[in-house]
PDB file of C-alpha atoms in Angstrom:
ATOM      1  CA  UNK A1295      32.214 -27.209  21.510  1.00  0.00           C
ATOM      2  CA  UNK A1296      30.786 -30.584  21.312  1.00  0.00           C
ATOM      3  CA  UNK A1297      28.351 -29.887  19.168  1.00  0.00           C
ATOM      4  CA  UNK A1298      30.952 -28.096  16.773  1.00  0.00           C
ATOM      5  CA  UNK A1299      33.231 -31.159  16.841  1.00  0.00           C
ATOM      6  CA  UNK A1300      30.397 -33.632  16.067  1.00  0.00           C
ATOM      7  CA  UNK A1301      29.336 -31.486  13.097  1.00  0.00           C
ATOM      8  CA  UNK A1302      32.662 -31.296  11.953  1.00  0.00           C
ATOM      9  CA  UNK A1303      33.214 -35.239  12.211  1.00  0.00           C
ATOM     10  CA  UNK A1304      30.291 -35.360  10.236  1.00  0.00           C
ATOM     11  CA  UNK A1305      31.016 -33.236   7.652  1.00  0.00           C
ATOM     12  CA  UNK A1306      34.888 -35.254   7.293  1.00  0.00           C
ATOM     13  CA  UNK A1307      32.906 -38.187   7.341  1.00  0.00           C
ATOM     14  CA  UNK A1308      30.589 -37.270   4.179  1.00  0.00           C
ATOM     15  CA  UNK A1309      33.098 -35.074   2.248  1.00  0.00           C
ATOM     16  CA  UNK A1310      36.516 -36.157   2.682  1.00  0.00           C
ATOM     17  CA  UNK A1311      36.154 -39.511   2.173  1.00  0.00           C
ATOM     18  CA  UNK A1312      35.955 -40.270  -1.482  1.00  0.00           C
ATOM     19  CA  UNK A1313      38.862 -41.259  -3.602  1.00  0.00           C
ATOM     20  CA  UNK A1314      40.831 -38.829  -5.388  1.00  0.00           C
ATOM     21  CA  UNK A1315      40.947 -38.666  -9.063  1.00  0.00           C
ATOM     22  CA  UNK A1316      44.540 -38.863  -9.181  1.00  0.00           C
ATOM     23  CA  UNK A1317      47.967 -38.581  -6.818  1.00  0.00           C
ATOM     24  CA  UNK A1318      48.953 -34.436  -6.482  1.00  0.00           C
ATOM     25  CA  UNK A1319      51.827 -35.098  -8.138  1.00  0.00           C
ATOM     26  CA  UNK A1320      51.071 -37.456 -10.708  1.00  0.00           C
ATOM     27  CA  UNK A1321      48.652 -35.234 -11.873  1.00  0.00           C
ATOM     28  CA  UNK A1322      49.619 -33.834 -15.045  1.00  0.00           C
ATOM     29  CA  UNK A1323      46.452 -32.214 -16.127  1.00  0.00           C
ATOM     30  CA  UNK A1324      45.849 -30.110 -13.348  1.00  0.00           C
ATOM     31  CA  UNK A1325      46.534 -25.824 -13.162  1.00  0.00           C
ATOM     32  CA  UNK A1326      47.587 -26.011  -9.694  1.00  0.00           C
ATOM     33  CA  UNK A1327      48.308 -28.652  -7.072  1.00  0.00           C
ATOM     34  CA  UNK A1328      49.342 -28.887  -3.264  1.00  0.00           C
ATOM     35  CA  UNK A1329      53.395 -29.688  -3.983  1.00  0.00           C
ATOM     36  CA  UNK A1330      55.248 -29.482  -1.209  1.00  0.00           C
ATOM     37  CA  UNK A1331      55.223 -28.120   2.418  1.00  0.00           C
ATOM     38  CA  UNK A1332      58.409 -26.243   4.253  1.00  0.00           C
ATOM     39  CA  UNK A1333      59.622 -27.167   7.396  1.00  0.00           C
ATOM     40  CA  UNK A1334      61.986 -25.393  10.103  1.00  0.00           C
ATOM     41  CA  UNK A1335      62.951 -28.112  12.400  1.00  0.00           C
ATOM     42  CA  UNK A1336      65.702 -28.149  15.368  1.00  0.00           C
ATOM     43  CA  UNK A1337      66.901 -31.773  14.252  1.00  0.00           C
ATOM     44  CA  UNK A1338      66.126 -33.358  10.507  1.00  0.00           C
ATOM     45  CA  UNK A1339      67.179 -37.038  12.413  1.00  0.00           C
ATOM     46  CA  UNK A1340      63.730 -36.237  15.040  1.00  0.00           C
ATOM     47  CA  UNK A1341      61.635 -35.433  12.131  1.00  0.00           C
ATOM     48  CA  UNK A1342      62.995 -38.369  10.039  1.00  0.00           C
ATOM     49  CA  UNK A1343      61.757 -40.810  12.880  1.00  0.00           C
ATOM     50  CA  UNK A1344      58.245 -39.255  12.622  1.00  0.00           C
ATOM     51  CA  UNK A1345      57.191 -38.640   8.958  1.00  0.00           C
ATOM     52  CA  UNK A1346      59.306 -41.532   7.758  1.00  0.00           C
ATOM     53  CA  UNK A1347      59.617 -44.483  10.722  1.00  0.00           C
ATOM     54  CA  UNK A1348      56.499 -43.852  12.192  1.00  0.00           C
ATOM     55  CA  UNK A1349      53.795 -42.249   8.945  1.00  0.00           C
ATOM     56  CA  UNK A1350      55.451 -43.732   6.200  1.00  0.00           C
ATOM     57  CA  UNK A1351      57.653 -41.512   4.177  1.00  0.00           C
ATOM     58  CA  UNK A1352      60.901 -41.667   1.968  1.00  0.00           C
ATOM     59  CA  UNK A1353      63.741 -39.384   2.457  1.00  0.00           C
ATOM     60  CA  UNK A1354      65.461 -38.490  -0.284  1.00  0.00           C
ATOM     61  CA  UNK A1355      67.825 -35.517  -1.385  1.00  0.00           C
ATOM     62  CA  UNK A1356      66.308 -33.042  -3.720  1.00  0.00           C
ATOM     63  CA  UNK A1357      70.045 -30.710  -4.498  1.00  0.00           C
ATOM     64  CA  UNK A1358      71.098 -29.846  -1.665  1.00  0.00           C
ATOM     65  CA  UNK A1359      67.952 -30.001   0.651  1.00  0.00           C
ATOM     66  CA  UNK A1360      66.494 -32.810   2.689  1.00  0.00           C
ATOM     67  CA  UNK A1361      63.148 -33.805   1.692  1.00  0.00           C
ATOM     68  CA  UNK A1362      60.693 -36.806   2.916  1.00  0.00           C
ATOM     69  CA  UNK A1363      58.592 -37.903   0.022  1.00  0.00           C
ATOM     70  CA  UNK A1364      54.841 -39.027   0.428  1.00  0.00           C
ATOM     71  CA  UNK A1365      53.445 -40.703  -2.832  1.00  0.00           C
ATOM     72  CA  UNK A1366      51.384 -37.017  -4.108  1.00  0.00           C
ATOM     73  CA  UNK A1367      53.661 -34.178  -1.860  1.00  0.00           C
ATOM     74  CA  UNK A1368      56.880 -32.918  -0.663  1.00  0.00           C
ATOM     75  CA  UNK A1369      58.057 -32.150   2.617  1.00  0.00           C
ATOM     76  CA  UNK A1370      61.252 -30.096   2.850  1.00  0.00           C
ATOM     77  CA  UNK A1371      63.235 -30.147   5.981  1.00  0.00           C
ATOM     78  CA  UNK A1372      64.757 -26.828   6.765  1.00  0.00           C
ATOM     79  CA  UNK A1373      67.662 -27.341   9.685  1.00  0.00           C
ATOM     80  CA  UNK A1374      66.706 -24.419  11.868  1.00  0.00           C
ATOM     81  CA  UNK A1375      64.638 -24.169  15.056  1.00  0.00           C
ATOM     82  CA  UNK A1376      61.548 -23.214  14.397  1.00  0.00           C
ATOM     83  CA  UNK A1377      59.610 -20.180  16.453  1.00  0.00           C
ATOM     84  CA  UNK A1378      57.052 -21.957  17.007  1.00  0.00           C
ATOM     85  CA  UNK A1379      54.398 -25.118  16.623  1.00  0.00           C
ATOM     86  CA  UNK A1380      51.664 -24.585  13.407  1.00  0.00           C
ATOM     87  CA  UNK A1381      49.048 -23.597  16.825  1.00  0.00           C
ATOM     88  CA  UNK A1382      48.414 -19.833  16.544  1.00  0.00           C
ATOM     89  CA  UNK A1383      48.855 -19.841  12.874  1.00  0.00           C
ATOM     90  CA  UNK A1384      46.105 -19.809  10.253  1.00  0.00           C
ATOM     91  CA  UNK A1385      47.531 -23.260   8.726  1.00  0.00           C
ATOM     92  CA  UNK A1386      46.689 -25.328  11.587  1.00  0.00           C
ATOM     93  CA  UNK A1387      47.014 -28.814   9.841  1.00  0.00           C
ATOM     94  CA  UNK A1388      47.994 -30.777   6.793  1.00  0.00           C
ATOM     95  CA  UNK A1389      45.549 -33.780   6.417  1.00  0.00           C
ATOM     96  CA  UNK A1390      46.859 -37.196   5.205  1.00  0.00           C
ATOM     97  CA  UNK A1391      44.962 -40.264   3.993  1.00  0.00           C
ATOM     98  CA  UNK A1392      45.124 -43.903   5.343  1.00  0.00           C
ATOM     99  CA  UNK A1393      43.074 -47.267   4.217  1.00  0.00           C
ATOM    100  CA  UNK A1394      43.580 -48.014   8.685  1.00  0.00           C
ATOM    101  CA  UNK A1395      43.434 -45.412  10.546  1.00  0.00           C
ATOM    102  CA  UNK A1396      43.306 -47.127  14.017  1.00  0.00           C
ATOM    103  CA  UNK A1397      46.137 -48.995  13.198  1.00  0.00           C
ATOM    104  CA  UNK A1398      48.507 -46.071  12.292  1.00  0.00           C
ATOM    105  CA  UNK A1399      47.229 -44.069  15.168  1.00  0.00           C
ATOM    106  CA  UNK A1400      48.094 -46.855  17.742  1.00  0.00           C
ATOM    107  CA  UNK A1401      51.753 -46.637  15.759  1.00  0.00           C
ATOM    108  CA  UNK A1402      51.987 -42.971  16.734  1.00  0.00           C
ATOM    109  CA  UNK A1403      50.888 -43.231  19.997  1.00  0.00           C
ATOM    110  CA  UNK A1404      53.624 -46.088  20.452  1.00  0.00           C
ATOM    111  CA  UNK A1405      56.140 -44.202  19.048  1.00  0.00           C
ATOM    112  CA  UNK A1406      55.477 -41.607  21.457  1.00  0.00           C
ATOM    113  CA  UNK A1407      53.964 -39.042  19.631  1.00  0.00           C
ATOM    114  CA  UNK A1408      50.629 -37.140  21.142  1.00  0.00           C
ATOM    115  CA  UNK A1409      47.115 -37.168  19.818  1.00  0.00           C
ATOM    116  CA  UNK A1410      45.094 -34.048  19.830  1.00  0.00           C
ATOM    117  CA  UNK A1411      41.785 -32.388  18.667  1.00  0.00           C
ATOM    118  CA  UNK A1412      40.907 -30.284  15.962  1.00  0.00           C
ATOM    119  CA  UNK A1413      42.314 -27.464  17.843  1.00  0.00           C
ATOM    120  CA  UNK A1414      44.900 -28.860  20.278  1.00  0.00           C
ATOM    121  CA  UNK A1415      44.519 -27.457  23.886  1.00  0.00           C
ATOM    122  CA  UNK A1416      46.192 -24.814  25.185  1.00  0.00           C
ATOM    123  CA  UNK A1417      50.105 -25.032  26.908  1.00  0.00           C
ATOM    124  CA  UNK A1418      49.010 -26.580  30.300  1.00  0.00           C
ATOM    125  CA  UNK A1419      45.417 -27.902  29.189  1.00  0.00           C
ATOM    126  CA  UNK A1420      44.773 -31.701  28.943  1.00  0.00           C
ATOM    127  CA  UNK A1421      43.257 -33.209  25.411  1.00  0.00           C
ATOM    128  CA  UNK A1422      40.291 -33.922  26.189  1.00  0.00           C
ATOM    129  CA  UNK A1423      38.617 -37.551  25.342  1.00  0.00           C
ATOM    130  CA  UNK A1424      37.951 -39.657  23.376  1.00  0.00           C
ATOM    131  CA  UNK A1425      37.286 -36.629  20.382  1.00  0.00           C
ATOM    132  CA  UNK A1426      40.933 -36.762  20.211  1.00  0.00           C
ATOM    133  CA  UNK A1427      41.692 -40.243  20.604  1.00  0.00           C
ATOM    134  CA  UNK A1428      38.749 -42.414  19.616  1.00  0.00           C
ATOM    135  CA  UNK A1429      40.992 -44.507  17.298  1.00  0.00           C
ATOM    136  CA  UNK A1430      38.108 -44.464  14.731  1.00  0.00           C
ATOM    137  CA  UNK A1431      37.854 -43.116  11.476  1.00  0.00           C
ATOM    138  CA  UNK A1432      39.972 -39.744  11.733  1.00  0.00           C
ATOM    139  CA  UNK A1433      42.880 -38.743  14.256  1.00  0.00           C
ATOM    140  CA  UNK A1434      44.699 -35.098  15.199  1.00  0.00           C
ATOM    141  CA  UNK A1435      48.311 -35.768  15.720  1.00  0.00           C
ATOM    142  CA  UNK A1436      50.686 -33.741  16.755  1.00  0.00           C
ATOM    143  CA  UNK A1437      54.316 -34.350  15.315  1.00  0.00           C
ATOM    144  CA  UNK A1438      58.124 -32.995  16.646  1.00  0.00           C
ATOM    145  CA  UNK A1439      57.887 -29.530  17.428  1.00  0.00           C
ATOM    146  CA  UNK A1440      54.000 -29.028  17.772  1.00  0.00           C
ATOM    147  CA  UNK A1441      53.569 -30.331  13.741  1.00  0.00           C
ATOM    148  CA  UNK A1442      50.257 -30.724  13.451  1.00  0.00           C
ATOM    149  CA  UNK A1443      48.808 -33.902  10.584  1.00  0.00           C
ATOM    150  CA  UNK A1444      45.217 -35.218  10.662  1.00  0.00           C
ATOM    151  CA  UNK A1445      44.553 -38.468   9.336  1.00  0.00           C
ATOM    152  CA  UNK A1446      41.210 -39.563   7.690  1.00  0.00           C
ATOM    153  CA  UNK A1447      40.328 -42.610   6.241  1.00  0.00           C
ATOM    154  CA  UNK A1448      40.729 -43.644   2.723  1.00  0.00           C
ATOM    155  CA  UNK A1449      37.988 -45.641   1.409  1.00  0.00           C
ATOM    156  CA  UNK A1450      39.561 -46.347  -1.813  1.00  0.00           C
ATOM    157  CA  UNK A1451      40.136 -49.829  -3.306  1.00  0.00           C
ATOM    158  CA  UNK A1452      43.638 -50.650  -2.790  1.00  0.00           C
ATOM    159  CA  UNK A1453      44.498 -47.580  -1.151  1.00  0.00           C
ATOM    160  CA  UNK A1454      48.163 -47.173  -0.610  1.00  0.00           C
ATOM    161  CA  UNK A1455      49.442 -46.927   3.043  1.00  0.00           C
ATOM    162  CA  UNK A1456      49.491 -43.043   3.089  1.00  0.00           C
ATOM    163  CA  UNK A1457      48.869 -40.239   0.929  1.00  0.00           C
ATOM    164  CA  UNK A1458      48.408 -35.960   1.009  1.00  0.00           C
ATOM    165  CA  UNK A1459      44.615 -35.112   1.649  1.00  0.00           C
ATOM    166  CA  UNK A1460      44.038 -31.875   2.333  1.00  0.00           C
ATOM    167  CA  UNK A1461      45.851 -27.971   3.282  1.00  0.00           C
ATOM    168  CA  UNK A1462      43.712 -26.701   6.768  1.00  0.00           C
ATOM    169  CA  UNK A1463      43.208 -23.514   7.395  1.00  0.00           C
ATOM    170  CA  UNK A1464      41.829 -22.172  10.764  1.00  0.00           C
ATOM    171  CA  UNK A1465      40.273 -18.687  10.961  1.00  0.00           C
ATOM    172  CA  UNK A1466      37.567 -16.319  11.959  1.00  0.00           C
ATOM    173  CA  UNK A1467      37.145 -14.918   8.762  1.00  0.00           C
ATOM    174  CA  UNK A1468      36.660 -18.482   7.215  1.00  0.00           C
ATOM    175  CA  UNK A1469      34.470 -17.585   4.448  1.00  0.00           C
ATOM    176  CA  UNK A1470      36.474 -14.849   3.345  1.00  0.00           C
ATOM    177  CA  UNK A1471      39.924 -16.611   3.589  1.00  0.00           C
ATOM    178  CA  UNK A1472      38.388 -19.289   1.216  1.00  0.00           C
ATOM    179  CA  UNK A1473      37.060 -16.612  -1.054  1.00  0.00           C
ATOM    180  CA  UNK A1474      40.624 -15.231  -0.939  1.00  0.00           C
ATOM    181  CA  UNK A1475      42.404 -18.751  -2.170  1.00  0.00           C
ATOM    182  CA  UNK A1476      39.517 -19.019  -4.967  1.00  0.00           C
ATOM    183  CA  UNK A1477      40.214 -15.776  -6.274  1.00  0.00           C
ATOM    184  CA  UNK A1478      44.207 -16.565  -5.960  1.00  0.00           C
ATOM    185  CA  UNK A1479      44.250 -20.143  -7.292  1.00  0.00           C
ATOM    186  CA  UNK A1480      41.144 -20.095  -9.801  1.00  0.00           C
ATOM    187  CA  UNK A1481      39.805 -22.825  -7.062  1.00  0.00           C
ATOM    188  CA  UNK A1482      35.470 -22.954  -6.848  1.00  0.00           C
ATOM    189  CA  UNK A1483      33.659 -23.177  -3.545  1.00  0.00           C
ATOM    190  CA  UNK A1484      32.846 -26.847  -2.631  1.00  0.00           C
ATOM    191  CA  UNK A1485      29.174 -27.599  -2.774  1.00  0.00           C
ATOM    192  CA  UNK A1486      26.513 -30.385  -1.903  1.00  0.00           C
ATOM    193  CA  UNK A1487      25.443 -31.432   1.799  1.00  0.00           C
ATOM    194  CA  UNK A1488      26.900 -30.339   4.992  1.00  0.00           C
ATOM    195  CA  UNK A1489      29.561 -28.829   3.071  1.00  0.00           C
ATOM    196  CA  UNK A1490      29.068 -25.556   4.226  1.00  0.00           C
ATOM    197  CA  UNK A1491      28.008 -24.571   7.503  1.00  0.00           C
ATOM    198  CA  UNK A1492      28.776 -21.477  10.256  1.00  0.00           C
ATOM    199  CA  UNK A1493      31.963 -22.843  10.992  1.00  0.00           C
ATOM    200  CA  UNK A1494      33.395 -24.802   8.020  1.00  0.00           C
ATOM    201  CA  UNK A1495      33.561 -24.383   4.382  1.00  0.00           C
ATOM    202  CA  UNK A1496      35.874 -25.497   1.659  1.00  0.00           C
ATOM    203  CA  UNK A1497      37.408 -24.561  -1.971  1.00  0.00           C
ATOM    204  CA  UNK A1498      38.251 -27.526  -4.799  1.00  0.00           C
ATOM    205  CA  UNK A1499      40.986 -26.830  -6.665  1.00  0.00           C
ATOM    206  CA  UNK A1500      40.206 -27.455 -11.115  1.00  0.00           C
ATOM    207  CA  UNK A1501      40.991 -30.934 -12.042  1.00  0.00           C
ATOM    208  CA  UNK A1502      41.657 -31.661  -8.315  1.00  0.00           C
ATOM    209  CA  UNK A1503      38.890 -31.727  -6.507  1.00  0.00           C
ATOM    210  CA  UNK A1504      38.822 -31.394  -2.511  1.00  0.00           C
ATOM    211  CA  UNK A1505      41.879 -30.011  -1.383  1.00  0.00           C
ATOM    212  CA  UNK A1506      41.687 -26.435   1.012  1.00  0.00           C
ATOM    213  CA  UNK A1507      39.270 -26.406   4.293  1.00  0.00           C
ATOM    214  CA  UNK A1508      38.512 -23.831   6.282  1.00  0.00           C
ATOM    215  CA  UNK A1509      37.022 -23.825   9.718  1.00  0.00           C
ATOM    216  CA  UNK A1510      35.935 -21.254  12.752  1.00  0.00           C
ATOM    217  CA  UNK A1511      36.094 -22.571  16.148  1.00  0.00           C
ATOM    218  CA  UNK A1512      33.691 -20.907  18.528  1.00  0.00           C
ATOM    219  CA  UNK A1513      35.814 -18.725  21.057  1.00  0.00           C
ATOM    220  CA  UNK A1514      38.068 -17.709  18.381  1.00  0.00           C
ATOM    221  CA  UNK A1515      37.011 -14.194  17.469  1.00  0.00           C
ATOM    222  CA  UNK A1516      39.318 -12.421  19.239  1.00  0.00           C
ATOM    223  CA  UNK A1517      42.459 -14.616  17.962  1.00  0.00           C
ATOM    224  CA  UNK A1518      45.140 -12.867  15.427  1.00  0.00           C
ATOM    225  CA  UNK A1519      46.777 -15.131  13.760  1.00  0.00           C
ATOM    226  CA  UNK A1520      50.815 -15.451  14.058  1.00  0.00           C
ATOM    227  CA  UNK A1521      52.989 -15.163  10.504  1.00  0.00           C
ATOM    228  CA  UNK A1522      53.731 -18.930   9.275  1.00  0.00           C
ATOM    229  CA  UNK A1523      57.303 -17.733   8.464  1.00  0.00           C
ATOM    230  CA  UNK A1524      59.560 -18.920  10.391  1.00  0.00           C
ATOM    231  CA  UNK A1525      57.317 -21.424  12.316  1.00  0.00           C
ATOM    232  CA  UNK A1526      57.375 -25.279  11.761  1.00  0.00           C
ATOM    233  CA  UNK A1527      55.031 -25.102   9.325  1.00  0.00           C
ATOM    234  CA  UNK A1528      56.770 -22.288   7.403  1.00  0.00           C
ATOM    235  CA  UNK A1529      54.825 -22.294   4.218  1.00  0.00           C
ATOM    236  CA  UNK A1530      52.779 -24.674   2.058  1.00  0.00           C
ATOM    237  CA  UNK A1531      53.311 -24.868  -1.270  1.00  0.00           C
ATOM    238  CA  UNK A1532      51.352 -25.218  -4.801  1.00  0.00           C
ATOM    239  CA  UNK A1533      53.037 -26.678  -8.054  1.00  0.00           C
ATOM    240  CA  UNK A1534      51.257 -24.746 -11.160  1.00  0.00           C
ATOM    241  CA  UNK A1535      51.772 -25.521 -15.000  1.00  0.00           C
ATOM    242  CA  UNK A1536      52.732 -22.350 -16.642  1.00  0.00           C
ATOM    243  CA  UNK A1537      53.824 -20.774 -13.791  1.00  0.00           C
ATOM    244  CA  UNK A1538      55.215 -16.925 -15.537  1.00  0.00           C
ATOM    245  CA  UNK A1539      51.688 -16.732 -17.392  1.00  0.00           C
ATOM    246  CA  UNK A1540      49.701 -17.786 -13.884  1.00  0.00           C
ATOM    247  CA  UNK A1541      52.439 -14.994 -12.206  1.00  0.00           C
ATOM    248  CA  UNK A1542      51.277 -12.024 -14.779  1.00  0.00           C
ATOM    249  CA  UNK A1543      47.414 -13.412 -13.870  1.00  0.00           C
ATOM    250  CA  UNK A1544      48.132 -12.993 -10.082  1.00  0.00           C
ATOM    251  CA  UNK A1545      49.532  -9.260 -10.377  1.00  0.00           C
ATOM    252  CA  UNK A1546      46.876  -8.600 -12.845  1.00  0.00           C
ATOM    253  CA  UNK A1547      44.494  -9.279  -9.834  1.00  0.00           C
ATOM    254  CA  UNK A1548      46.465  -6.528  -7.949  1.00  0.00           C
ATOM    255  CA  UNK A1549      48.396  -9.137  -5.866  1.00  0.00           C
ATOM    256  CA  UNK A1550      51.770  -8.167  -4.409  1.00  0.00           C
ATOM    257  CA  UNK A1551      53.909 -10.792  -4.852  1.00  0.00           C
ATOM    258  CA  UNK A1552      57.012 -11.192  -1.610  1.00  0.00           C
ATOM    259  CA  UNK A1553      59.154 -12.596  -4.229  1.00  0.00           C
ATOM    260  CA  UNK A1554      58.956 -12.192  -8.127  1.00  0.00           C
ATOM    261  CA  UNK A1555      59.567 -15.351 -10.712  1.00  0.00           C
ATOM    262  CA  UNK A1556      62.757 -16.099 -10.782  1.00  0.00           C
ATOM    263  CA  UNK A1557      64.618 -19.471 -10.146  1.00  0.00           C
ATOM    264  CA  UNK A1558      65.179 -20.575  -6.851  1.00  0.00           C
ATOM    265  CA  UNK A1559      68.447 -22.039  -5.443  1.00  0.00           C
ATOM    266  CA  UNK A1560      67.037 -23.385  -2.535  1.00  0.00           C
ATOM    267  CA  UNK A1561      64.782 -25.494  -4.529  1.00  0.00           C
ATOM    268  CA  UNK A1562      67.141 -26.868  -6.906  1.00  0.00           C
ATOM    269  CA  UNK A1563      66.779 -23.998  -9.156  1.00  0.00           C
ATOM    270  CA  UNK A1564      63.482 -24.388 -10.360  1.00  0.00           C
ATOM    271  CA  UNK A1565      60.981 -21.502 -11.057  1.00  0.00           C
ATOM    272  CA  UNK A1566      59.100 -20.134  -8.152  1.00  0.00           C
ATOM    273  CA  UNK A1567      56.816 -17.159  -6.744  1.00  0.00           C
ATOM    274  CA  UNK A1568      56.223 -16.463  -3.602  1.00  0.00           C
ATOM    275  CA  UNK A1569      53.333 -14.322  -1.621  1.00  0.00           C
ATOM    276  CA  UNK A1570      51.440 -14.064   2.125  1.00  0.00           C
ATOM    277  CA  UNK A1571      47.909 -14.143   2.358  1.00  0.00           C
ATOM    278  CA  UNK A1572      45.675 -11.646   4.122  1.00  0.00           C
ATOM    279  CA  UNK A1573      46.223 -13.541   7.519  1.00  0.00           C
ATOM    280  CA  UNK A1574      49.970 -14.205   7.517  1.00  0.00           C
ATOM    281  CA  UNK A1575      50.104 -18.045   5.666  1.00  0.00           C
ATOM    282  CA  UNK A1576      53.090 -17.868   3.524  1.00  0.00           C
ATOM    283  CA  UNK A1577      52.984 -19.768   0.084  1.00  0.00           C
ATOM    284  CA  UNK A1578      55.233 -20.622  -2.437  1.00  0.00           C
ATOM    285  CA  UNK A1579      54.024 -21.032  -6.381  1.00  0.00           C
ATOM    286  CA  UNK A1580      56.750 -24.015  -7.903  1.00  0.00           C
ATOM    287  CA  UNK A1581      56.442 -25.533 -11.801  1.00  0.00           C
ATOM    288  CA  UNK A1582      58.769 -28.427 -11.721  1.00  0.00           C
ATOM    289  CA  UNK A1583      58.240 -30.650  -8.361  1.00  0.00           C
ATOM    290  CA  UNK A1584      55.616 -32.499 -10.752  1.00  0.00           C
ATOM    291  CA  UNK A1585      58.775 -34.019 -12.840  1.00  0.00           C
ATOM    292  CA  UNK A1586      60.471 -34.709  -9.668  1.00  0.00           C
ATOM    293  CA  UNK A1587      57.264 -36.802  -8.505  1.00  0.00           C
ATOM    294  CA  UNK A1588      57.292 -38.846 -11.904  1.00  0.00           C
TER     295      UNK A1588
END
């Protein structure tokens, strides 16, 4: 296991650690983006204190819902107890950016809030030191209600405080779950060194560049993956220009689609989409956060 989380240091540590072309949502150019993430959470006031008081956030109201903004993604607060933490799903983490990583870290921690691994330990089972907690240039964090963040460093110039980095997926079938979300979202396998090994690999989405990991942990192979719906993570979601043309593409690929195009009332009645994945992940297709993030 050591040797799996050094490699996969590594490979953060060479790949994930380049500026972005541009903010998600200030990205105008780009077929599809990360837009926003879903939440079910027991109390909007215990989430507020973490994504806003202690990472960096804004709340703000988008209709009716309650929503913290980060500077390239949405996070929607749902008001209902969720069934369970993003562990034992396939989307194990969403990865932010920060310029200090030590320094927000030792925030967290003071605000109460645990640090974890890669793949936090089991109910009853310690963290185990210092992977988890070396302070240096990535943390695992785990948020209200088992919500799982990692934070890398970003080496950009005048980087701001905190932005969206990267969607996580966690699964045996790795290589085919990326193959899946390349085939899906028109995304190309990531290439170049150590970016591609027996337990990680990753897909860049056009215009965007790194966005979706996935990773195998050894001692997984027997795991089946819970359904994201209805857990704290409930599903992630991806913002695509000319979303009933991309929506005739997907079906065309013999996808079956959990809700058709239509608008959507709990997202202030823009267009959306909706679909699972081959290993439960529920996503959400939006056009229209991108004007919201202007």
């Amino acid at each position: 296991m050591n040797r799996v989380c050094a490699g996969f240091v590594f490979v953060l540590c060479v790949a994930t650690f380049v500026p972005r072309p541009s903010a998600q949502l200030l990205n105008k150019e780009a077929p599809v983006i990360v837009g926003h993430y879903h939440l079910n959470v027991t109390s909007v006031a215990e989430h507020k204190k973490f994504w806003v008081d202690t990472l960096g956030g804004t709340a703000m109201k988008f209709g009716k819902d309650e929503v913290i903004k980060f500077p390239d993604v949405f996070l929607f607060l749902h008001e209902k107890k969720p069934s369970g933490p993003t562990y034992g799903t396939a989307l194990d983490h969403i990865g932010f950016a920060a310029p200090d990583v030590p320094a927000l870290t030792a925030k967290v921690v003071a605000n109460g809030y645990q640090l974890t691994q890669g793949r936090e330990p089991k109910p009853g089972e310690k963290v185990a030191l210092p992977t988890a907690g070396n302070y240096g240039r990535l943390a695992y964090i785990l948020g209200p209600e088992g919500a799982k963040i990692e934070i890398v460093t970003n080496m950009a110039p005048n980087a701001p405080p905190i932005v969206h980095h990267h969607v996580h997926f966690i699964n045996k079938q790795y290589v085919e779950m990326r193959q899946w979300y390349e085939k899906v979202l028109n995304a190309t396998m990531r290439t170049g060194p150590n970016t591609f090994t027996d337990f990680f690999t990753g897909a860049d989405l056009p215009g965007v560049g790194y966005m979706l990991n996935f990773f195998r942990w050894e001692g997984d192979q027997s795991i089946t993956h819970k359904p994201t719906a209805g857990r704290v993570y409930d599903h992630v979601g991806f913002e695509v220009k000319n979303l009933e043309a991309f929506t005739k593409e997907l079906e065309g690929k013999g996808l079956k689609l959990t809700k058709k195009y239509e608008k959507s009332g709990d997202m202030n009645n823009i267009m959306t989409v909706s679909l699972v994945d081959p290993w439960g992940v529920s996503i959400e297709l939006t056009e229209g956060l991108r004007m919201v993030g202007q």
